[in-house]
XYZ file of C-alpha atoms in Angstrom:
375
model
C 12.169 19.679 -2.089
C 13.191 18.138 -5.455
C 10.813 15.347 -6.233
C 12.023 14.005 -9.573
C 13.110 10.378 -9.117
C 15.010 7.904 -11.247
C 13.697 4.361 -11.473
C 15.650 1.360 -12.564
C 13.926 -1.647 -14.122
C 15.356 -5.047 -15.351
C 14.819 -5.930 -18.934
C 15.358 -9.068 -20.922
C 17.341 -9.024 -24.152
C 16.979 -11.932 -26.620
C 19.635 -12.261 -29.280
C 19.699 -14.762 -32.089
C 22.781 -16.092 -33.985
C 21.986 -13.313 -36.507
C 22.048 -10.655 -33.803
C 18.307 -10.211 -33.941
C 16.678 -8.672 -30.807
C 13.340 -9.319 -29.179
C 11.705 -6.247 -27.670
C 10.874 -6.251 -23.895
C 7.173 -5.607 -24.834
C 7.049 -9.295 -25.478
C 6.327 -10.044 -21.818
C 3.738 -7.450 -21.468
C 2.068 -9.055 -24.465
C 2.374 -12.635 -22.959
C 0.949 -11.393 -19.604
C -2.015 -9.733 -21.363
C -2.776 -12.789 -23.423
C -2.789 -14.837 -20.250
C -5.059 -12.374 -18.536
C -7.551 -11.737 -21.544
C -7.311 -14.820 -23.823
C -7.524 -12.558 -26.890
C -4.713 -11.407 -28.953
C -6.484 -8.251 -29.999
C -7.223 -7.158 -26.426
C -3.588 -8.201 -25.386
C -2.008 -6.090 -28.094
C -4.036 -3.084 -27.019
C -3.119 -3.666 -23.353
C 0.510 -3.921 -24.278
C 0.290 -0.588 -26.369
C 1.200 -2.182 -29.747
C -0.773 -2.919 -32.902
C -2.419 -6.163 -33.618
C -0.076 -6.616 -36.632
C 3.034 -5.846 -34.385
C 1.862 -8.465 -31.850
C 1.193 -11.043 -34.457
C 4.620 -10.551 -36.060
C 6.485 -10.641 -32.716
C 4.851 -14.034 -31.919
C 5.551 -15.467 -35.290
C 9.143 -14.276 -34.992
C 9.378 -15.976 -31.517
C 8.041 -19.189 -32.973
C 10.721 -19.137 -35.676
C 13.537 -18.445 -33.205
C 12.549 -20.976 -30.528
C 11.206 -23.622 -32.966
C 8.167 -23.707 -30.501
C 5.079 -21.463 -30.345
C 4.653 -19.097 -27.327
C 0.904 -19.120 -27.742
C -1.855 -21.559 -28.863
C -4.677 -20.083 -30.970
C -7.872 -22.087 -31.387
C -10.619 -20.889 -33.599
C -13.562 -19.797 -31.466
C -11.638 -20.501 -28.191
C -9.268 -17.502 -28.040
C -5.480 -17.483 -27.506
C -3.649 -19.155 -24.582
C -0.070 -19.341 -23.571
C 1.841 -22.548 -24.569
C 4.103 -24.337 -22.054
C 7.016 -22.279 -23.301
C 5.099 -18.975 -23.075
C 4.169 -19.850 -19.473
C 7.774 -20.586 -18.534
C 9.072 -17.449 -20.121
C 6.516 -15.304 -18.300
C 7.077 -17.011 -14.994
C 10.827 -16.479 -15.469
C 10.184 -12.778 -15.894
C 8.069 -12.734 -12.645
C 10.854 -14.541 -10.753
C 13.597 -12.188 -12.025
C 11.640 -9.135 -11.084
C 10.791 -10.638 -7.698
C 14.343 -11.721 -6.977
C 16.109 -8.648 -8.145
C 13.506 -6.056 -7.402
C 14.576 -5.067 -3.872
C 18.273 -4.808 -4.798
C 17.482 -2.724 -7.863
C 15.168 -0.478 -5.755
C 18.050 -0.086 -3.244
C 20.423 0.983 -6.051
C 17.920 3.407 -7.376
C 17.360 4.932 -3.926
C 21.006 5.418 -3.485
C 21.454 6.975 -6.849
C 18.522 9.335 -6.218
C 20.148 10.265 -2.902
C 23.398 11.220 -4.785
C 21.484 13.249 -7.500
C 19.474 15.057 -4.798
C 22.764 16.094 -3.079
C 24.104 17.455 -6.303
C 20.844 19.357 -7.303
C 20.111 20.840 -3.932
C 23.379 20.898 -2.046
C 23.938 18.990 1.152
C 20.795 18.376 2.980
C 19.613 15.513 5.279
C 18.064 12.514 3.479
C 16.703 9.914 5.910
C 18.603 6.572 5.637
C 16.598 3.543 6.269
C 18.047 0.041 6.122
C 15.025 -2.409 6.108
C 14.024 -6.004 5.681
C 12.029 -6.593 2.501
C 8.330 -5.823 3.154
C 5.381 -4.503 1.205
C 4.509 -1.672 3.715
C 8.105 -0.234 3.998
C 8.213 -0.147 0.129
C 5.400 2.334 0.143
C 7.567 5.060 1.853
C 9.307 6.144 -1.325
C 5.972 6.648 -3.021
C 5.575 9.941 -1.173
C 8.706 11.946 -2.223
C 6.858 15.315 -1.694
C 6.612 14.501 2.056
C 9.884 12.664 2.624
C 13.333 12.223 1.096
C 14.538 8.752 1.913
C 17.276 6.493 1.038
C 15.757 2.978 1.416
C 18.343 0.227 1.337
C 17.039 -3.500 1.720
C 19.123 -5.427 4.217
C 18.571 -8.538 6.428
C 18.180 -7.756 10.132
C 21.788 -8.498 11.072
C 23.113 -6.082 8.394
C 20.444 -3.322 9.224
C 21.084 -3.372 12.964
C 24.810 -3.377 12.443
C 24.505 -0.366 10.214
C 22.397 1.374 12.772
C 24.959 0.721 15.549
C 27.676 1.948 13.421
C 25.942 5.192 12.412
C 25.654 4.134 8.775
C 21.850 4.701 8.778
C 19.300 6.641 10.743
C 16.777 3.867 11.128
C 16.690 0.055 10.871
C 13.624 -2.090 10.534
C 12.952 -5.006 12.975
C 10.111 -7.391 13.135
C 9.122 -9.929 15.752
C 5.924 -11.893 16.576
C 2.973 -10.402 18.516
C 3.124 -13.507 20.624
C 5.224 -12.433 23.677
C 6.911 -15.768 24.199
C 7.998 -15.966 20.546
C 8.962 -12.287 20.673
C 11.449 -12.874 23.546
C 13.117 -15.657 21.556
C 13.644 -13.387 18.590
C 14.994 -10.681 20.838
C 17.325 -13.124 22.425
C 18.565 -14.166 18.875
C 19.496 -10.562 18.122
C 20.428 -9.565 21.690
C 24.107 -8.710 20.686
C 22.817 -6.013 18.248
C 20.070 -4.542 20.436
C 21.931 -3.842 23.749
C 23.901 -0.804 24.698
C 22.720 1.821 22.290
C 19.583 3.116 23.994
C 17.331 2.263 20.982
C 13.728 3.510 20.705
C 11.066 1.763 18.673
C 8.722 3.546 16.223
C 5.635 1.518 15.713
C 4.636 0.962 12.023
C 2.524 -2.038 10.996
C 1.557 -5.598 11.719
C 1.779 -8.241 9.089
C 0.720 -11.832 8.730
C 3.277 -14.615 7.851
C 2.354 -18.162 6.943
C 2.376 -21.051 4.459
C 1.722 -20.186 0.837
C 0.798 -22.826 -1.659
C -1.017 -23.370 -5.001
C -4.816 -23.847 -4.298
C -4.838 -27.512 -5.339
C -2.888 -28.013 -1.970
C -5.298 -26.030 0.087
C -6.923 -28.824 2.061
C -3.762 -30.856 2.535
C -1.617 -28.438 4.574
C -2.898 -26.557 7.631
C 0.180 -26.804 9.888
C 3.947 -27.368 9.998
C 3.445 -30.965 10.990
C 1.179 -31.488 7.882
C 4.088 -29.867 5.813
C 6.736 -32.323 7.387
C 4.434 -35.311 6.936
C 3.582 -34.383 3.304
C 7.268 -33.952 2.109
C 6.073 -31.499 -0.467
C 8.839 -29.392 -2.047
C 9.430 -26.334 0.095
C 11.039 -23.055 -0.903
C 12.293 -20.857 1.908
C 14.202 -17.630 2.597
C 17.915 -17.197 2.944
C 19.514 -18.183 6.172
C 20.207 -14.633 7.377
C 16.562 -13.282 6.762
C 14.366 -12.533 9.684
C 11.584 -14.692 8.133
C 13.908 -17.702 8.039
C 14.761 -17.135 11.732
C 11.026 -16.916 12.560
C 10.290 -20.039 10.599
C 12.973 -22.012 12.324
C 11.516 -20.897 15.644
C 8.034 -22.039 14.685
C 9.605 -25.456 13.617
C 11.366 -25.721 16.947
C 8.148 -25.008 18.863
C 6.428 -27.835 17.027
C 9.210 -30.212 17.846
C 10.460 -30.304 14.227
C 14.127 -30.148 13.041
C 15.040 -28.030 10.124
C 15.706 -31.139 7.987
C 12.207 -32.487 8.669
C 10.998 -30.218 5.840
C 11.765 -31.190 2.196
C 13.534 -27.925 1.586
C 14.891 -26.796 -1.710
C 18.651 -26.261 -1.594
C 18.077 -22.796 -3.295
C 16.884 -20.139 -1.063
C 15.128 -16.976 -2.038
C 15.690 -13.439 -0.879
C 12.292 -11.843 -0.741
C 8.774 -12.796 0.003
C 7.701 -12.032 -3.544
C 10.456 -14.367 -5.007
C 9.222 -17.237 -2.783
C 5.580 -16.697 -3.930
C 6.637 -16.463 -7.564
C 8.696 -19.721 -7.254
C 5.556 -21.596 -5.842
C 3.209 -20.051 -8.386
C 5.584 -21.076 -11.234
C 5.279 -24.696 -9.952
C 8.989 -24.909 -9.070
C 8.105 -25.707 -5.466
C 4.773 -26.786 -3.858
C 4.849 -24.555 -0.788
C 6.654 -21.670 0.705
C 6.656 -19.370 3.828
C 6.250 -15.653 3.718
C 3.840 -12.769 4.067
C 0.175 -12.902 3.077
C 0.482 -10.005 0.684
C 2.969 -12.033 -1.438
C 0.672 -15.030 -1.546
C -2.284 -12.935 -2.690
C -0.218 -11.226 -5.255
C 0.285 -14.603 -7.066
C -3.285 -15.926 -6.291
C -1.870 -18.542 -3.824
C -3.545 -20.031 -0.784
C -2.404 -18.918 2.565
C -2.475 -20.262 6.080
C -1.416 -17.821 8.896
C 1.213 -19.161 11.367
C 2.296 -15.935 12.932
C 1.540 -12.229 13.217
C 4.435 -9.830 13.520
C 5.056 -6.115 14.566
C 7.117 -4.598 11.761
C 8.911 -1.636 13.481
C 11.554 1.012 12.890
C 14.368 1.461 15.281
C 16.458 4.442 15.971
C 18.908 5.816 18.533
C 17.271 8.000 21.169
C 19.469 10.991 20.368
C 18.096 11.018 16.747
C 14.428 11.286 17.724
C 14.440 15.146 17.193
C 15.700 15.072 13.615
C 13.515 17.020 11.299
C 13.349 14.257 8.704
C 12.407 11.805 11.280
C 9.499 13.972 12.323
C 8.576 14.081 8.625
C 8.540 10.256 8.568
C 6.256 10.019 11.542
C 3.865 12.511 10.169
C 3.682 10.604 6.744
C 3.224 7.238 8.621
C 0.267 8.789 10.417
C -1.310 10.480 7.401
C -4.608 9.212 5.932
C -3.282 8.756 2.449
C -0.365 6.564 3.675
C -2.680 4.543 6.062
C -5.091 3.997 3.071
C -2.257 2.463 1.161
C -1.279 0.182 3.932
C -4.803 -1.038 4.358
C -4.778 -2.008 0.676
C -2.068 -4.623 1.333
C -3.563 -8.092 2.277
C -2.392 -9.183 5.813
C -1.076 -5.725 6.721
C -2.589 -3.380 9.298
C -1.506 -0.003 10.872
C -0.004 -0.566 14.281
C -0.324 2.763 16.067
C 2.118 4.123 13.462
C 4.558 6.741 14.718
C 4.153 5.833 18.354
C 7.575 5.783 20.279
C 7.904 2.893 22.540
C 10.330 0.231 23.850
C 10.641 -3.556 23.545
C 9.442 -4.068 27.033
C 6.365 -1.812 26.774
C 5.310 -3.351 23.438
C 5.604 -6.975 24.719
C 3.829 -6.028 27.946
C 0.986 -4.616 25.864
C 0.842 -7.826 23.806
C 0.720 -9.876 26.998
C -2.213 -7.717 28.350
C -4.115 -8.151 25.055
C -3.720 -11.924 25.059
C -4.977 -12.133 28.570
C -7.999 -9.978 27.782
C -8.799 -12.125 24.784
C -8.418 -15.252 26.857
C -10.693 -13.896 29.544
C -13.264 -12.909 27.083
C -13.354 -16.359 25.590
C -13.737 -18.081 28.976
C -16.475 -15.718 29.942
C -18.403 -16.333 26.738
C -18.033 -20.081 27.193
C -19.420 -19.775 30.777
C -22.478 -17.933 29.476
C -23.185 -20.801 27.145
């Protein structure tokens, strides 16, 4: 199996009227200054000399007519307001474009593999953005995969049309909410004898800067606060879940002070909030922790993979299941905040999974009542 992979990364290009260019290393330098507070340490972390770092910052000050850093004798070096804005802009670009770029890279790698090794089966997965599914391409020696990020409607349509081998799907572990989500996608889920491959659970909830931590603990708090809210695009599964949670609380969509600009990934929502462009967002816990945001869980979901029953015996699908069950992969999943292995690789159905969740809830409820009785 050919394991060399091409990666695509976005890069900024700054041009002045004189055609002068800034190097992309500027952002690594700014991030290291923010993290260390010392220009010497930041230059070393960015892989450039102190002189080079100093010249780069001086040149930026000349171009922008504002400094990117503030240096105080005896107090180290900090980012200026402009430096902070540039750095957060870089984070938001990577968060917003990352999944699309990863999809393009995966498609290109698939084409290269076909040229290098001739026609051979590459597993085609169309998936909603998520931190656990993004781990799969990290193991190219065990699995060749073409991972394309798509919203649930697109992924399920591709699966039904034979354009992919697997589609991701996620719905709450609460049986009542799960049935409502399934009803929303019913037209995509009926008639193709689909099987579920269990993968992970993940926690979704409100993410906010920590100065708002004690103000918001529920959707009603959010509606009453009228804080600026940034959400996902209308076709994302997370947006469908959020609207369902609003409905169950008796809240209309317009009860939230929602930004007219949606974001397309969990990471982009978190970056938007962390940059101060919104006060609060909704997404997975892993995104909140990545940007050091507070988090209040509102739902827990099964994140699953769907395939047609007649594809279960594919060799590359067996490799996927072996990878999902392997200790190195499970260890990587357990490093993700809010994620947990969910009997990965187990083949099941919607009915069986929801019935199991119902039994678990009844057991937990009975345990609580018994404990209360003993008191």
